[in-house]
XYZ file of C-alpha atoms in Angstrom:
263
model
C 159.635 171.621 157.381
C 156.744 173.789 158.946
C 154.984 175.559 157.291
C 157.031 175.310 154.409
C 159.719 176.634 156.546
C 163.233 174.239 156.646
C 164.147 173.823 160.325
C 167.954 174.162 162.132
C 169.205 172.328 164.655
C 171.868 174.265 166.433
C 173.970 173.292 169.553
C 175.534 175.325 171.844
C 173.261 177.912 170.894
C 172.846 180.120 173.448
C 175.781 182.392 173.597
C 178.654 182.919 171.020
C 178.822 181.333 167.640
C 175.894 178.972 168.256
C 173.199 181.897 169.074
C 174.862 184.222 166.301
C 173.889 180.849 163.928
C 170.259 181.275 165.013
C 169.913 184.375 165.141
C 171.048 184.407 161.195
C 169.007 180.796 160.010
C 165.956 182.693 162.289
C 166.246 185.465 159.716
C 166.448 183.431 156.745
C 163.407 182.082 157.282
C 164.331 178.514 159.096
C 162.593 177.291 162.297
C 164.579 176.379 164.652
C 165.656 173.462 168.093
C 167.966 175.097 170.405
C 170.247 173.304 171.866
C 172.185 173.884 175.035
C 172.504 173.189 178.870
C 171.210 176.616 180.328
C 166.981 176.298 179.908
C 166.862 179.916 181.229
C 168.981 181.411 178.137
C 167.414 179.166 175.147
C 164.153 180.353 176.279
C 164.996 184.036 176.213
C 166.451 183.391 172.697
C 163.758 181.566 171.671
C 161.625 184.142 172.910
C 163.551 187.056 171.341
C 163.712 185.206 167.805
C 160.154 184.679 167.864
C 159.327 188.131 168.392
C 161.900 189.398 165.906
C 161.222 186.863 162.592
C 158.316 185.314 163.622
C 159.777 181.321 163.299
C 159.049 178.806 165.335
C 161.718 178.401 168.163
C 161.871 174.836 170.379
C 164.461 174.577 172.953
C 165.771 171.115 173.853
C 168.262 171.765 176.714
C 170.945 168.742 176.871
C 174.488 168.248 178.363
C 175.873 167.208 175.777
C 178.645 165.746 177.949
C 176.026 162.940 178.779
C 174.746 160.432 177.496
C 171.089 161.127 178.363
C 171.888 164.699 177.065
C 172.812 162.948 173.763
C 170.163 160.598 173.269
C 167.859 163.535 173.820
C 169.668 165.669 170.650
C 170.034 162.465 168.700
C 166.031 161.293 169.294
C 165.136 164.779 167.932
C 166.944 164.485 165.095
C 165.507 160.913 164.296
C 161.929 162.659 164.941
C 162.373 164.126 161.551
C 162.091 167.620 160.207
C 165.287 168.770 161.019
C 166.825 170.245 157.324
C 170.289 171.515 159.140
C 172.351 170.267 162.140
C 175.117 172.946 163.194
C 177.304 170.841 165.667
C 178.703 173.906 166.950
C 178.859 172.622 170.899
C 182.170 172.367 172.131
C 185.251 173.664 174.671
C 188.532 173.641 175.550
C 190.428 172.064 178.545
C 193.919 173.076 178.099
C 197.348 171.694 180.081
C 200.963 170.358 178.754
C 200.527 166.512 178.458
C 202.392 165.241 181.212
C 200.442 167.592 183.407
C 196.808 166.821 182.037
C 193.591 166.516 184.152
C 192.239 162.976 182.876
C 189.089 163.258 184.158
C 188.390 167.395 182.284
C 189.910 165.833 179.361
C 187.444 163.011 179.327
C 184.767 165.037 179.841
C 185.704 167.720 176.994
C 186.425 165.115 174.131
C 183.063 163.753 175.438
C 181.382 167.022 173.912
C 184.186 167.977 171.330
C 184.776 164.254 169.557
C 181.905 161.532 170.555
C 178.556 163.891 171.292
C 179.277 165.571 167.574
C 179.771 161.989 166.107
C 176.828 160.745 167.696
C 174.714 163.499 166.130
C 176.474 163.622 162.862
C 175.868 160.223 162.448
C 172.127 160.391 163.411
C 171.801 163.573 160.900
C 173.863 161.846 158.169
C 171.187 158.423 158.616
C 168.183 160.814 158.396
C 169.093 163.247 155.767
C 170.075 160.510 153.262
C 166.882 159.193 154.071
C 164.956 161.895 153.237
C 167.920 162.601 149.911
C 168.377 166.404 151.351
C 169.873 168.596 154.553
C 173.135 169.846 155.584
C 175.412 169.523 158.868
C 177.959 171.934 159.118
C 180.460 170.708 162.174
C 182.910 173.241 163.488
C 186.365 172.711 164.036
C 189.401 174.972 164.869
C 191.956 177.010 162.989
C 194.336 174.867 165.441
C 194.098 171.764 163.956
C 197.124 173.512 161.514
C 199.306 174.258 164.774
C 201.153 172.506 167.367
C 200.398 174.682 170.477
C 201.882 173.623 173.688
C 199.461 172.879 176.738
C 196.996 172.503 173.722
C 197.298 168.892 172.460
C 193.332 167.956 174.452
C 191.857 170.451 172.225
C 193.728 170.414 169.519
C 193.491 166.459 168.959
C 189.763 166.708 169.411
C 189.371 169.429 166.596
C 191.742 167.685 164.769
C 189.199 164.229 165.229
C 186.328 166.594 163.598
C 188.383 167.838 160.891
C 188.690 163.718 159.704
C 185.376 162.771 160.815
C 184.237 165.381 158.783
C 186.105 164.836 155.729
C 185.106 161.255 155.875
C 181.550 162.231 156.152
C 181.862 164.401 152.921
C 183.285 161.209 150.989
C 180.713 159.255 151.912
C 177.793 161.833 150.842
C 178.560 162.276 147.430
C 175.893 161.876 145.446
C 173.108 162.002 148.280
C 172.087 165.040 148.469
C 173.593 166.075 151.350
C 175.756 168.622 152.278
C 178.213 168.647 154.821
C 180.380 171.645 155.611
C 183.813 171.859 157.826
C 183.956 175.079 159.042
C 187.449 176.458 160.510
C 187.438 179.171 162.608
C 190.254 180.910 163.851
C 190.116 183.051 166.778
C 186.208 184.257 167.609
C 185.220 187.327 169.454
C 182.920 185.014 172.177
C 183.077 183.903 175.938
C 185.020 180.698 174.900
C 188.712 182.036 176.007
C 187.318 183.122 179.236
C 186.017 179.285 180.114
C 189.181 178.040 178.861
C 191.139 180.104 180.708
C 192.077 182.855 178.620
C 191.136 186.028 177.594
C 190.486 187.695 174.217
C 192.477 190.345 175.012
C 195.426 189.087 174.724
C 195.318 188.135 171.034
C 196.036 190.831 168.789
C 192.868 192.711 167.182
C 193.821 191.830 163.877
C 193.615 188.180 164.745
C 189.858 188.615 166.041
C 187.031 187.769 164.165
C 183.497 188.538 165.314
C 181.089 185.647 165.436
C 177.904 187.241 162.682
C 181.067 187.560 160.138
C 182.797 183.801 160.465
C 178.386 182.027 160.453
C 178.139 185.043 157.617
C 181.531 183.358 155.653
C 180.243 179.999 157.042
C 176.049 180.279 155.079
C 177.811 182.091 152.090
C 180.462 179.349 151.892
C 177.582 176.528 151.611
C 175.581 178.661 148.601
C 178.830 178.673 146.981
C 179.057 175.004 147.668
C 182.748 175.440 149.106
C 182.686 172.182 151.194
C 185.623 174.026 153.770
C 184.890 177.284 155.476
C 188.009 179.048 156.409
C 186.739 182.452 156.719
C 189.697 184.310 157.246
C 191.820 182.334 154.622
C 192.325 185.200 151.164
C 192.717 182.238 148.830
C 191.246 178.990 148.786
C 194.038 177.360 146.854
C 195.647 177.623 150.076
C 193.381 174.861 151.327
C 193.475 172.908 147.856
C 197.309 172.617 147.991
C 197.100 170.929 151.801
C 195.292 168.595 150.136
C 197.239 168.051 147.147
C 200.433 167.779 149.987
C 197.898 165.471 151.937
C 197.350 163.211 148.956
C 201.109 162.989 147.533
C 202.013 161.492 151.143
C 199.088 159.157 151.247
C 199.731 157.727 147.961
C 203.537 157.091 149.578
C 202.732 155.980 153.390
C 202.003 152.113 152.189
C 204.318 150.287 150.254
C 206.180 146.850 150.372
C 209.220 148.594 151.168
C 211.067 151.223 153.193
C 212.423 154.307 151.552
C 215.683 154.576 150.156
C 216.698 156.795 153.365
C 216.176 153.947 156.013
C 219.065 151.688 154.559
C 222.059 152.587 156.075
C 225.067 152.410 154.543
């Protein structure tokens, strides 16, 4: 902390769901390390959250598509004094499998799957450490579909929907908390870099960012360990993973089932 102030790290902060995070956690009263590839917009936010709350505002910018822009985030996490990490970075590069580009694929899950476990795993060593913080990592409202042209994406956000869930497991009891958050479709600049455009979704499928990191900070005081903002009942998401469970419990046994021996 600084001066008695908890501190947020937030990537992909400077547009979209990212800056709406910091502009909330500036607001609350947490310093902040921006995180993004554009030095020219993190220090205008920086700049402009300053001004406004009066916290302390680093910027750190980092591709996190490298490897030096990773070691950067992850060495500023094992610094200390970060309370929060909001692995919010992350794109999509869309195309039907057999038409894939390998080398935009490589480079997505580079931001989407490995930079987020590389800096979940750095907050996760660090927080336990220090028996407090939260990570929230965000995921997608498509891990629940099968989208054609959208299996890259998809798989990735499916990868930090697991990683996640695994990372919960293991911090029972540490006094960590770890949130998935699952947003559905976002009001932001993502669908134009992926090649879309939020126009064509229908207005009552549109969320605004401030409302889903709104759900997403209410959603950790009520120590809901899944976000889905949009979702009425959260039963919903307890019967997935009652379904979930009844198949694990069957997906391992000494024998086939009953259906596999033909007559």
């Amino acid at each position: 902390m600084t001066n008695g102030r908890p501190r947020a790290l937030v990537t992909g902060a400077s547009a979209g769901i990212g800056k709406s995070y910091a502009e909330h956690l500036a607001r609350t009263g947490h310093d902040l390390v921006l995180v993004a590839r554009r030095a020219d917009r993190l220090e205008d936010l920086a700049r402009e959250l300053a001004d406004a709350t009066g916290v302390e505002a680093e910027i750190l910018p980092a591709d996190l598509g490298s490897d030096a822009g990773v070691a950067a985030v992850v060495a500023r996490i094992e610094q200390g004094g970060v309370d929060m990490v909001v692995n919010n970075a992350g794109y999509a590069s869309r195309g039907r499998v057999a038409e894939l580009d390998p080398d935009a694929l490589e480079t997505m899950l580079r931001v989407n799957v490995l930079a987020l476990s590389r800096l979940s795993a750095a907050a996760m060593k660090s927080m336990i450490a220090a028996g407090r913080g939260t990570i929230i990592n965000v995921s997608s409202g498509t891990v629940f579909m099968q989208i054609p042209g959208n299996a890259g994406y998809g798989a990735s956000k499916n990868y930090v929907m697991a990683f996640t869930r695994h990372m919960q497991a293991e911090a029972e009891g540490t006094g960590v908390r770890v949130q998935l958050l699952v947003p559905g479709v976002i009001a932001t600049d993502f669908h134009e870099v992926a090649g879309n455009a939020i126009e064509n979704f229908p207005p009552e499928r549109v969320m605004r960012a401030d409302d889903l990191v709104v759900a997403s900070l209410r959603a950790l005081e009520m120590e809901e360990p899944v976000c889905i903002p949009s979702l009425p009942d959260i039963r919903d998401w307890d019967n997935y993973a009652a379904a979930e469970a009844l198949v694990a419990k069957n997906c391992s046994r000494d024998r086939t089932a009953p259906r596999y021996h033909g007559a």
